[in-house]
Amino acid sequence: AVVSTQSKQWYQRRVSSGINAEYMGAKEKVKKKSKLEMETLRSRFKIMQTTGTLERSPSVSESEFSIESPRLGSMEHLGHMEQRIEEIMLTERTRWEQERDELMRKVKELQMDNEEYQEQMKDIKNSKKLRDSAEKQVV
């Protein structure tokens, strides 16, 4: 039974290390692929930027633009984008402030716990000193 258990453990370690290696290999492939895609997008962006075709996507034809939608680069579109960015910033600021408040609450809690702990330690040390002093007087 002992040999069987040891061989099972050995087998499980081998299988888990094989799975781990397979996972790491797949993870590296995904990283490489995403880096390649990012580089491709960057190069396309640079080309579009230098040729001045950044106003609209090359995949969108003129007929696909609706009459009501503001053209990229128009004042209306820029105003809408500015408003959207301000909304996102406000949301993020609110989220960060809530997280900060929660962390400050936890810090205060931990400080109070620490003070209680320090008091308990002080009481324990004092009682130990008293006990030691009493034992010395008895001896």
GROMACS .gro file of C-alpha atoms in nm:
model
  139
    1ALA     CA    1   0.000   0.000   0.000
    2VAL     CA    2   0.292   0.237   0.077
    3VAL     CA    3   0.454   0.174  -0.264
    4SER     CA    4   0.121   0.225  -0.434
    5THR     CA    5   0.066   0.558  -0.257
    6GLN     CA    6   0.417   0.677  -0.340
    7SER     CA    7   0.379   0.580  -0.705
    8LYS     CA    8   0.043   0.759  -0.721
    9GLN     CA    9   0.198   1.074  -0.577
   10TRP     CA   10   0.488   1.051  -0.822
   11TYR     CA   11   0.246   1.003  -1.112
   12GLN     CA   12   0.032   1.298  -0.998
   13ARG     CA   13   0.340   1.523  -0.975
   14ARG     CA   14   0.446   1.419  -1.325
   15VAL     CA   15   0.099   1.481  -1.469
   16SER     CA   16   0.062   1.818  -1.295
   17SER     CA   17   0.409   1.930  -1.410
   18GLY     CA   18   0.319   1.823  -1.766
   19ILE     CA   19  -0.005   2.018  -1.749
   20ASN     CA   20   0.179   2.315  -1.602
   21ALA     CA   21   0.438   2.304  -1.882
   22GLU     CA   22   0.161   2.277  -2.141
   23TYR     CA   23  -0.019   2.572  -1.984
   24MET     CA   24   0.299   2.781  -1.980
   25GLY     CA   25   0.362   2.696  -2.346
   26ALA     CA   26   0.011   2.801  -2.443
   27LYS     CA   27   0.048   3.118  -2.238
   28GLU     CA   28   0.369   3.208  -2.422
   29LYS     CA   29   0.202   3.147  -2.760
   30VAL     CA   30  -0.084   3.380  -2.666
   31LYS     CA   31   0.162   3.647  -2.550
   32LYS     CA   32   0.359   3.626  -2.874
   33LYS     CA   33   0.043   3.638  -3.083
   34SER     CA   34  -0.094   3.940  -2.896
   35LYS     CA   35   0.241   4.122  -2.928
   36LEU     CA   36   0.241   4.055  -3.301
   37GLU     CA   37  -0.117   4.184  -3.331
   38MET     CA   38  -0.028   4.498  -3.135
   39GLU     CA   39   0.273   4.564  -3.356
   40THR     CA   40   0.056   4.519  -3.665
   41LEU     CA   41  -0.202   4.764  -3.529
   42ARG     CA   42   0.071   5.014  -3.439
   43SER     CA   43   0.219   4.998  -3.787
   44ARG     CA   44  -0.127   5.041  -3.946
   45PHE     CA   45  -0.194   5.338  -3.719
   46LYS     CA   46   0.138   5.498  -3.814
   47ILE     CA   47   0.063   5.449  -4.183
   48MET     CA   48  -0.286   5.596  -4.145
   49GLN     CA   49  -0.147   5.884  -3.942
   50THR     CA   50   0.115   5.971  -4.201
   51THR     CA   51  -0.121   5.941  -4.496
   52GLY     CA   52  -0.395   6.148  -4.329
   53THR     CA   53  -0.660   5.875  -4.353
   54LEU     CA   54  -0.711   5.866  -3.977
   55GLU     CA   55  -1.039   6.057  -4.004
   56ARG     CA   56  -1.230   5.738  -4.069
   57SER     CA   57  -1.172   5.368  -4.069
   58PRO     CA   58  -1.063   5.224  -4.403
   59SER     CA   59  -1.322   4.949  -4.364
   60VAL     CA   60  -1.612   5.196  -4.345
   61SER     CA   61  -1.742   5.323  -4.676
   62GLU     CA   62  -1.904   5.664  -4.724
   63SER     CA   63  -2.248   5.505  -4.764
   64GLU     CA   64  -2.223   5.344  -4.420
   65PHE     CA   65  -2.200   5.683  -4.245
   66SER     CA   66  -2.539   5.794  -4.122
   67ILE     CA   67  -2.637   6.153  -4.186
   68GLU     CA   68  -2.706   6.212  -3.816
   69SER     CA   69  -2.374   6.078  -3.689
   70PRO     CA   70  -2.108   6.342  -3.644
   71ARG     CA   71  -1.801   6.303  -3.861
   72LEU     CA   72  -1.479   6.226  -3.683
   73GLY     CA   73  -1.292   6.546  -3.622
   74SER     CA   74  -1.603   6.767  -3.626
   75MET     CA   75  -1.661   7.004  -3.336
   76GLU     CA   76  -1.976   6.816  -3.236
   77HIS     CA   77  -1.787   6.487  -3.228
   78LEU     CA   78  -1.500   6.639  -3.031
   79GLY     CA   79  -1.745   6.789  -2.781
   80HIS     CA   80  -1.915   6.453  -2.740
   81MET     CA   81  -1.577   6.283  -2.692
   82GLU     CA   82  -1.474   6.543  -2.434
   83GLN     CA   83  -1.799   6.490  -2.243
   84ARG     CA   84  -1.752   6.112  -2.255
   85ILE     CA   85  -1.395   6.142  -2.127
   86GLU     CA   86  -1.511   6.366  -1.842
   87GLU     CA   87  -1.778   6.108  -1.750
   88ILE     CA   88  -1.519   5.830  -1.749
   89MET     CA   89  -1.281   6.039  -1.539
   90LEU     CA   90  -1.556   6.122  -1.289
   91THR     CA   91  -1.650   5.754  -1.262
   92GLU     CA   92  -1.287   5.656  -1.211
   93ARG     CA   93  -1.232   5.932  -0.954
   94THR     CA   94  -1.539   5.820  -0.762
   95ARG     CA   95  -1.426   5.459  -0.770
   96TRP     CA   96  -1.076   5.554  -0.650
   97GLU     CA   97  -1.217   5.771  -0.372
   98GLN     CA   98  -1.442   5.488  -0.255
   99GLU     CA   99  -1.149   5.249  -0.258
  100ARG     CA  100  -0.934   5.504  -0.071
  101ASP     CA  101  -1.207   5.551   0.192
  102GLU     CA  102  -1.240   5.174   0.236
  103LEU     CA  103  -0.863   5.137   0.275
  104MET     CA  104  -0.850   5.423   0.525
  105ARG     CA  105  -1.125   5.251   0.725
  106LYS     CA  106  -0.924   4.929   0.723
  107VAL     CA  107  -0.608   5.115   0.831
  108LYS     CA  108  -0.795   5.269   1.125
  109GLU     CA  109  -0.933   4.925   1.218
  110LEU     CA  110  -0.585   4.775   1.208
  111GLN     CA  111  -0.443   5.062   1.414
  112MET     CA  112  -0.711   5.004   1.678
  113ASP     CA  113  -0.639   4.630   1.675
  114ASN     CA  114  -0.269   4.704   1.711
  115GLU     CA  115  -0.331   4.936   2.005
  116GLU     CA  116  -0.542   4.666   2.174
  117TYR     CA  117  -0.269   4.413   2.110
  118GLN     CA  118  -0.004   4.648   2.254
  119GLU     CA  119  -0.219   4.701   2.566
  120GLN     CA  120  -0.264   4.326   2.607
  121MET     CA  121   0.110   4.271   2.569
  122LYS     CA  122   0.179   4.545   2.826
  123ASP     CA  123  -0.066   4.380   3.070
  124ILE     CA  124   0.091   4.038   3.014
  125LYS     CA  125   0.442   4.177   3.070
  126ASN     CA  126   0.332   4.357   3.386
  127SER     CA  127   0.164   4.046   3.526
  128LYS     CA  128   0.475   3.840   3.439
  129LYS     CA  129   0.699   4.093   3.617
  130LEU     CA  130   0.466   4.086   3.918
  131ARG     CA  131   0.467   3.706   3.920
  132ASP     CA  132   0.848   3.695   3.888
  133SER     CA  133   0.883   3.950   4.165
  134ALA     CA  134   0.649   3.749   4.391
  135GLU     CA  135   0.841   3.427   4.318
  136LYS     CA  136   1.171   3.598   4.408
  137GLN     CA  137   1.027   3.717   4.740
  138VAL     CA  138   0.903   3.365   4.819
  139VAL     CA  139   1.242   3.206   4.744
   0.00000   0.00000   0.00000
